[in-house]
Short mmCIF file of C-alpha atoms in Angstrom, two decimals:
data_model
loop_
_atom_site.label_atom_id
_atom_site.label_comp_id
_atom_site.label_asym_id
_atom_site.label_seq_id
_atom_site.Cartn_x
_atom_site.Cartn_y
_atom_site.Cartn_z
CA MET S 283 61.87 -12.17 110.30
CA LYS S 284 62.98 -9.68 107.72
CA SER S 285 60.83 -6.82 106.56
CA ALA S 286 59.93 -6.36 102.89
CA ALA S 287 60.76 -2.66 102.95
CA PRO S 288 63.95 -1.63 101.17
CA GLN S 289 66.96 -0.79 103.23
CA TYR S 290 68.40 2.69 102.89
CA PHE S 291 72.05 3.46 103.03
CA ASP S 292 73.37 6.94 102.27
CA GLY S 293 70.11 7.84 100.51
CA LYS S 294 70.35 5.07 97.90
CA VAL S 295 67.97 2.21 97.37
CA ARG S 296 69.46 -1.24 97.74
CA GLY S 297 67.99 -4.34 96.30
CA ARG S 298 66.15 -2.61 93.42
CA ARG S 299 67.31 -1.15 90.14
CA ALA S 300 66.18 2.36 89.29
CA SER S 301 63.46 2.34 86.57
CA ALA S 302 64.67 5.43 84.64
CA PHE S 303 66.66 5.46 81.36
CA THR S 304 70.25 6.58 81.34
CA LEU S 305 71.33 9.56 79.26
CA ILE S 306 73.19 7.29 76.83
CA GLU S 307 70.10 5.15 76.25
CA VAL S 308 68.01 8.24 75.48
CA LEU S 309 70.65 9.64 73.10
CA VAL S 310 71.00 6.33 71.23
CA SER S 311 67.21 6.11 70.87
CA LEU S 312 67.02 9.68 69.51
CA PHE S 313 69.85 8.97 67.07
CA ILE S 314 68.10 5.86 65.71
CA LEU S 315 64.79 7.72 65.48
CA THR S 316 66.49 10.57 63.55
CA ILE S 317 67.95 8.11 61.04
CA ILE S 318 64.57 6.42 60.49
CA ILE S 319 62.79 9.77 59.99
CA SER S 320 65.42 11.03 57.52
CA ILE S 321 65.17 7.84 55.44
CA GLY S 322 61.39 8.21 55.39
CA ALA S 323 61.61 11.86 54.34
CA LEU S 324 63.93 11.00 51.42
CA SER S 325 61.55 8.27 50.29
CA LEU S 326 58.60 10.64 50.53
CA ASP S 327 60.42 13.24 48.39
CA LYS S 328 60.98 10.65 45.66
CA VAL S 329 57.36 9.54 45.77
CA LEU S 330 56.14 13.14 45.49
CA GLU S 331 58.56 13.84 42.61
CA GLU S 332 57.37 10.72 40.80
CA GLY S 333 53.76 11.80 41.27
CA LYS S 334 54.42 15.24 39.75
CA LEU S 335 56.14 13.78 36.70
CA GLN S 336 53.54 11.05 36.20
CA LYS S 337 50.71 13.59 36.33
CA GLN S 338 52.23 15.63 33.49
CA SER S 339 53.15 12.56 31.42
CA THR S 340 49.61 11.20 31.76
CA ALA S 341 48.19 14.50 30.53
CA PHE S 342 50.49 14.39 27.48
CA LYS S 343 49.56 10.76 26.74
CA LEU S 344 45.87 11.68 26.89
CA ALA S 345 46.41 14.60 24.50
CA ALA S 346 48.10 12.24 22.02
CA ARG S 347 45.27 9.71 22.22
CA LYS S 348 42.62 12.43 21.85
CA ALA S 349 44.43 13.89 18.82
CA MET S 350 44.49 10.50 17.14
CA ARG S 351 40.87 9.73 17.98
CA ARG S 352 39.63 13.14 16.79
CA SER S 353 41.65 13.06 13.58
CA ILE S 354 40.08 9.73 12.65
CA THR S 355 36.50 10.48 13.74
CA GLU S 356 36.39 14.03 12.33
CA ASN S 357 38.42 13.13 9.22
CA ARG S 358 40.76 16.09 9.62
CA SER S 359 44.27 16.62 10.90
CA TYR S 360 44.72 17.32 14.57
CA SER S 361 47.90 18.20 16.36
CA VAL S 362 49.49 18.44 19.73
CA PHE S 363 51.17 21.82 19.75
CA MET S 364 54.25 21.94 22.00
CA ARG S 365 56.32 24.62 23.65
CA GLU S 366 58.77 24.29 26.51
CA SER S 367 56.15 25.30 29.09
CA PHE S 368 52.87 23.94 27.69
CA PHE S 369 51.16 21.73 25.15
CA SER S 370 47.70 21.88 23.62
CA LEU S 371 45.41 19.79 21.47
CA SER S 372 43.94 21.58 18.46
CA PRO S 373 43.03 21.19 14.82
CA SER S 374 46.23 21.18 12.79
CA GLN S 375 47.70 24.51 11.71
CA VAL S 376 48.02 23.13 8.19
CA ARG S 377 44.82 24.12 6.36
CA ASN S 378 43.63 23.46 2.84
CA SER S 379 42.80 26.43 0.63
CA ALA S 380 39.80 26.49 -1.72
CA ASP S 381 41.84 24.77 -4.46
CA GLY S 382 42.96 21.99 -2.07
CA GLN S 383 46.53 23.24 -1.61
CA PRO S 384 47.94 23.19 1.94
CA VAL S 385 48.30 26.58 3.59
CA ILE S 386 50.23 26.91 6.82
CA VAL S 387 48.90 29.39 9.38
CA GLU S 388 51.70 31.79 10.28
CA PRO S 389 52.72 31.14 13.90
CA GLN S 390 52.87 34.01 16.37
CA GLU S 391 55.44 34.20 19.17
CA ASP S 392 52.76 34.80 21.80
CA GLY S 393 50.97 31.61 20.76
CA SER S 394 47.74 33.43 19.87
CA HIS S 395 47.42 31.40 16.64
CA ILE S 396 46.90 28.21 18.66
CA PRO S 397 43.28 27.26 19.25
CA GLY S 398 42.36 24.73 21.90
CA VAL S 399 42.94 24.30 25.60
CA ARG S 400 46.49 24.58 26.83
CA HIS S 401 47.95 22.31 29.43
CA LEU S 402 50.47 24.44 31.30
CA LEU S 403 53.39 22.71 32.92
CA PRO S 404 54.43 23.90 36.39
CA GLU S 405 57.00 26.70 36.23
CA ASP S 406 59.90 24.46 37.22
CA MET S 407 59.18 21.83 34.54
CA LEU S 408 60.26 21.73 30.89
CA LEU S 409 58.97 19.89 27.85
CA LEU S 410 61.68 18.56 25.52
CA ILE S 411 61.19 16.63 22.29
CA ARG S 412 63.15 14.29 20.05
CA ARG S 413 61.80 13.80 16.55
CA TRP S 414 62.52 10.86 14.32
CA ARG S 415 66.24 10.57 13.47
CA GLU S 416 67.27 13.16 16.06
CA LYS S 417 69.77 11.89 18.60
CA GLU S 418 69.25 14.33 21.49
CA TYR S 419 66.25 15.78 23.28
CA ARG S 420 65.81 19.51 22.70
CA LEU S 421 63.45 22.34 23.51
CA PRO S 422 60.72 22.97 20.91
CA ASP S 423 61.31 25.93 18.62
CA LYS S 424 60.60 29.36 20.10
CA ILE S 425 57.32 29.63 18.19
CA GLY S 426 56.44 26.03 19.08
CA GLU S 427 56.16 22.79 17.15
CA GLU S 428 53.27 20.64 16.01
CA TRP S 429 52.93 16.89 16.27
CA VAL S 430 50.41 16.24 13.50
CA PHE S 431 47.93 13.35 13.44
CA GLN S 432 46.55 12.62 9.97
CA PRO S 433 42.93 11.53 9.30
CA SER S 434 44.36 8.11 8.44
CA GLY S 435 45.40 7.83 12.10
CA PHE S 436 49.13 7.99 11.45
CA CYS S 437 51.51 10.42 13.12
CA GLU S 438 55.24 10.83 13.06
CA PRO S 439 57.33 9.00 15.65
CA LEU S 440 58.08 11.26 18.59
CA SER S 441 59.84 11.04 21.93
CA VAL S 442 58.98 13.48 24.71
CA GLU S 443 60.84 14.27 27.91
CA ILE S 444 59.24 16.13 30.78
CA ARG S 445 62.01 17.39 33.03
CA HIS S 446 61.89 18.65 36.61
CA GLY S 447 65.37 19.55 37.84
CA GLU S 448 67.49 16.42 37.40
CA SER S 449 64.43 14.15 37.33
CA TYR S 450 62.61 13.30 34.12
CA VAL S 451 60.12 11.03 32.46
CA ARG S 452 60.72 10.02 28.83
CA MET S 453 58.07 8.63 26.51
CA THR S 454 58.51 7.24 23.00
CA PHE S 455 55.23 7.13 21.07
CA ASN S 456 54.27 4.58 18.45
CA PRO S 457 53.27 6.29 15.16
CA LEU S 458 50.48 3.76 14.51
CA THR S 459 48.74 3.78 17.88
CA ALA S 460 49.88 7.04 19.55
CA ARG S 461 50.52 4.96 22.64
CA VAL S 462 53.78 4.88 24.55
CA ASP S 463 56.16 2.14 23.41
CA GLU S 464 58.91 3.00 25.86
CA ASP S 465 58.56 4.80 29.17
CA GLU S 466 61.51 5.76 31.36
CA LEU S 467 61.36 7.49 34.73
CA TYR S 468 64.55 8.80 36.38
CA ILE S 469 64.64 10.31 39.85
CA PRO S 470 68.10 10.72 41.40
#
């Protein structure tokens, strides 16, 4: 009768396979795990970048809708004032004098002539605009530019790009509804 105990020869076990992993198996597993983690990290970066851009574009869309709604309900012109680093919703800078003639408030470089709450873009983001019949997106003038909403509810057609490095979101607004007709998101 044979015993169930393993037989030893030169210190090695016969009849059983060792239950440990070889060095090559461990290295292959670590390599595969590294690849999976790096793919996940790249995907997470893109998702975070998209979130940053969408947050700023949503704020701009809301400012446009509020400007249109206020201009109609208050029966006065409202505007979205834009600079490369911020935008704000305020009554239009075009005022009527006592005799009904339009008077433009002289803009100041520090932006102190702009009433209303400013929405500041993060430091590494830029606001670019493309007005009707312009071919390229550009920075707003140094003193800023207004996008005016008339009491009738109309505004001029405008395209806005919010840029963060090479990534951007572009929005083209409808002059009748102040809603986005075309929306493009690019993240390399």
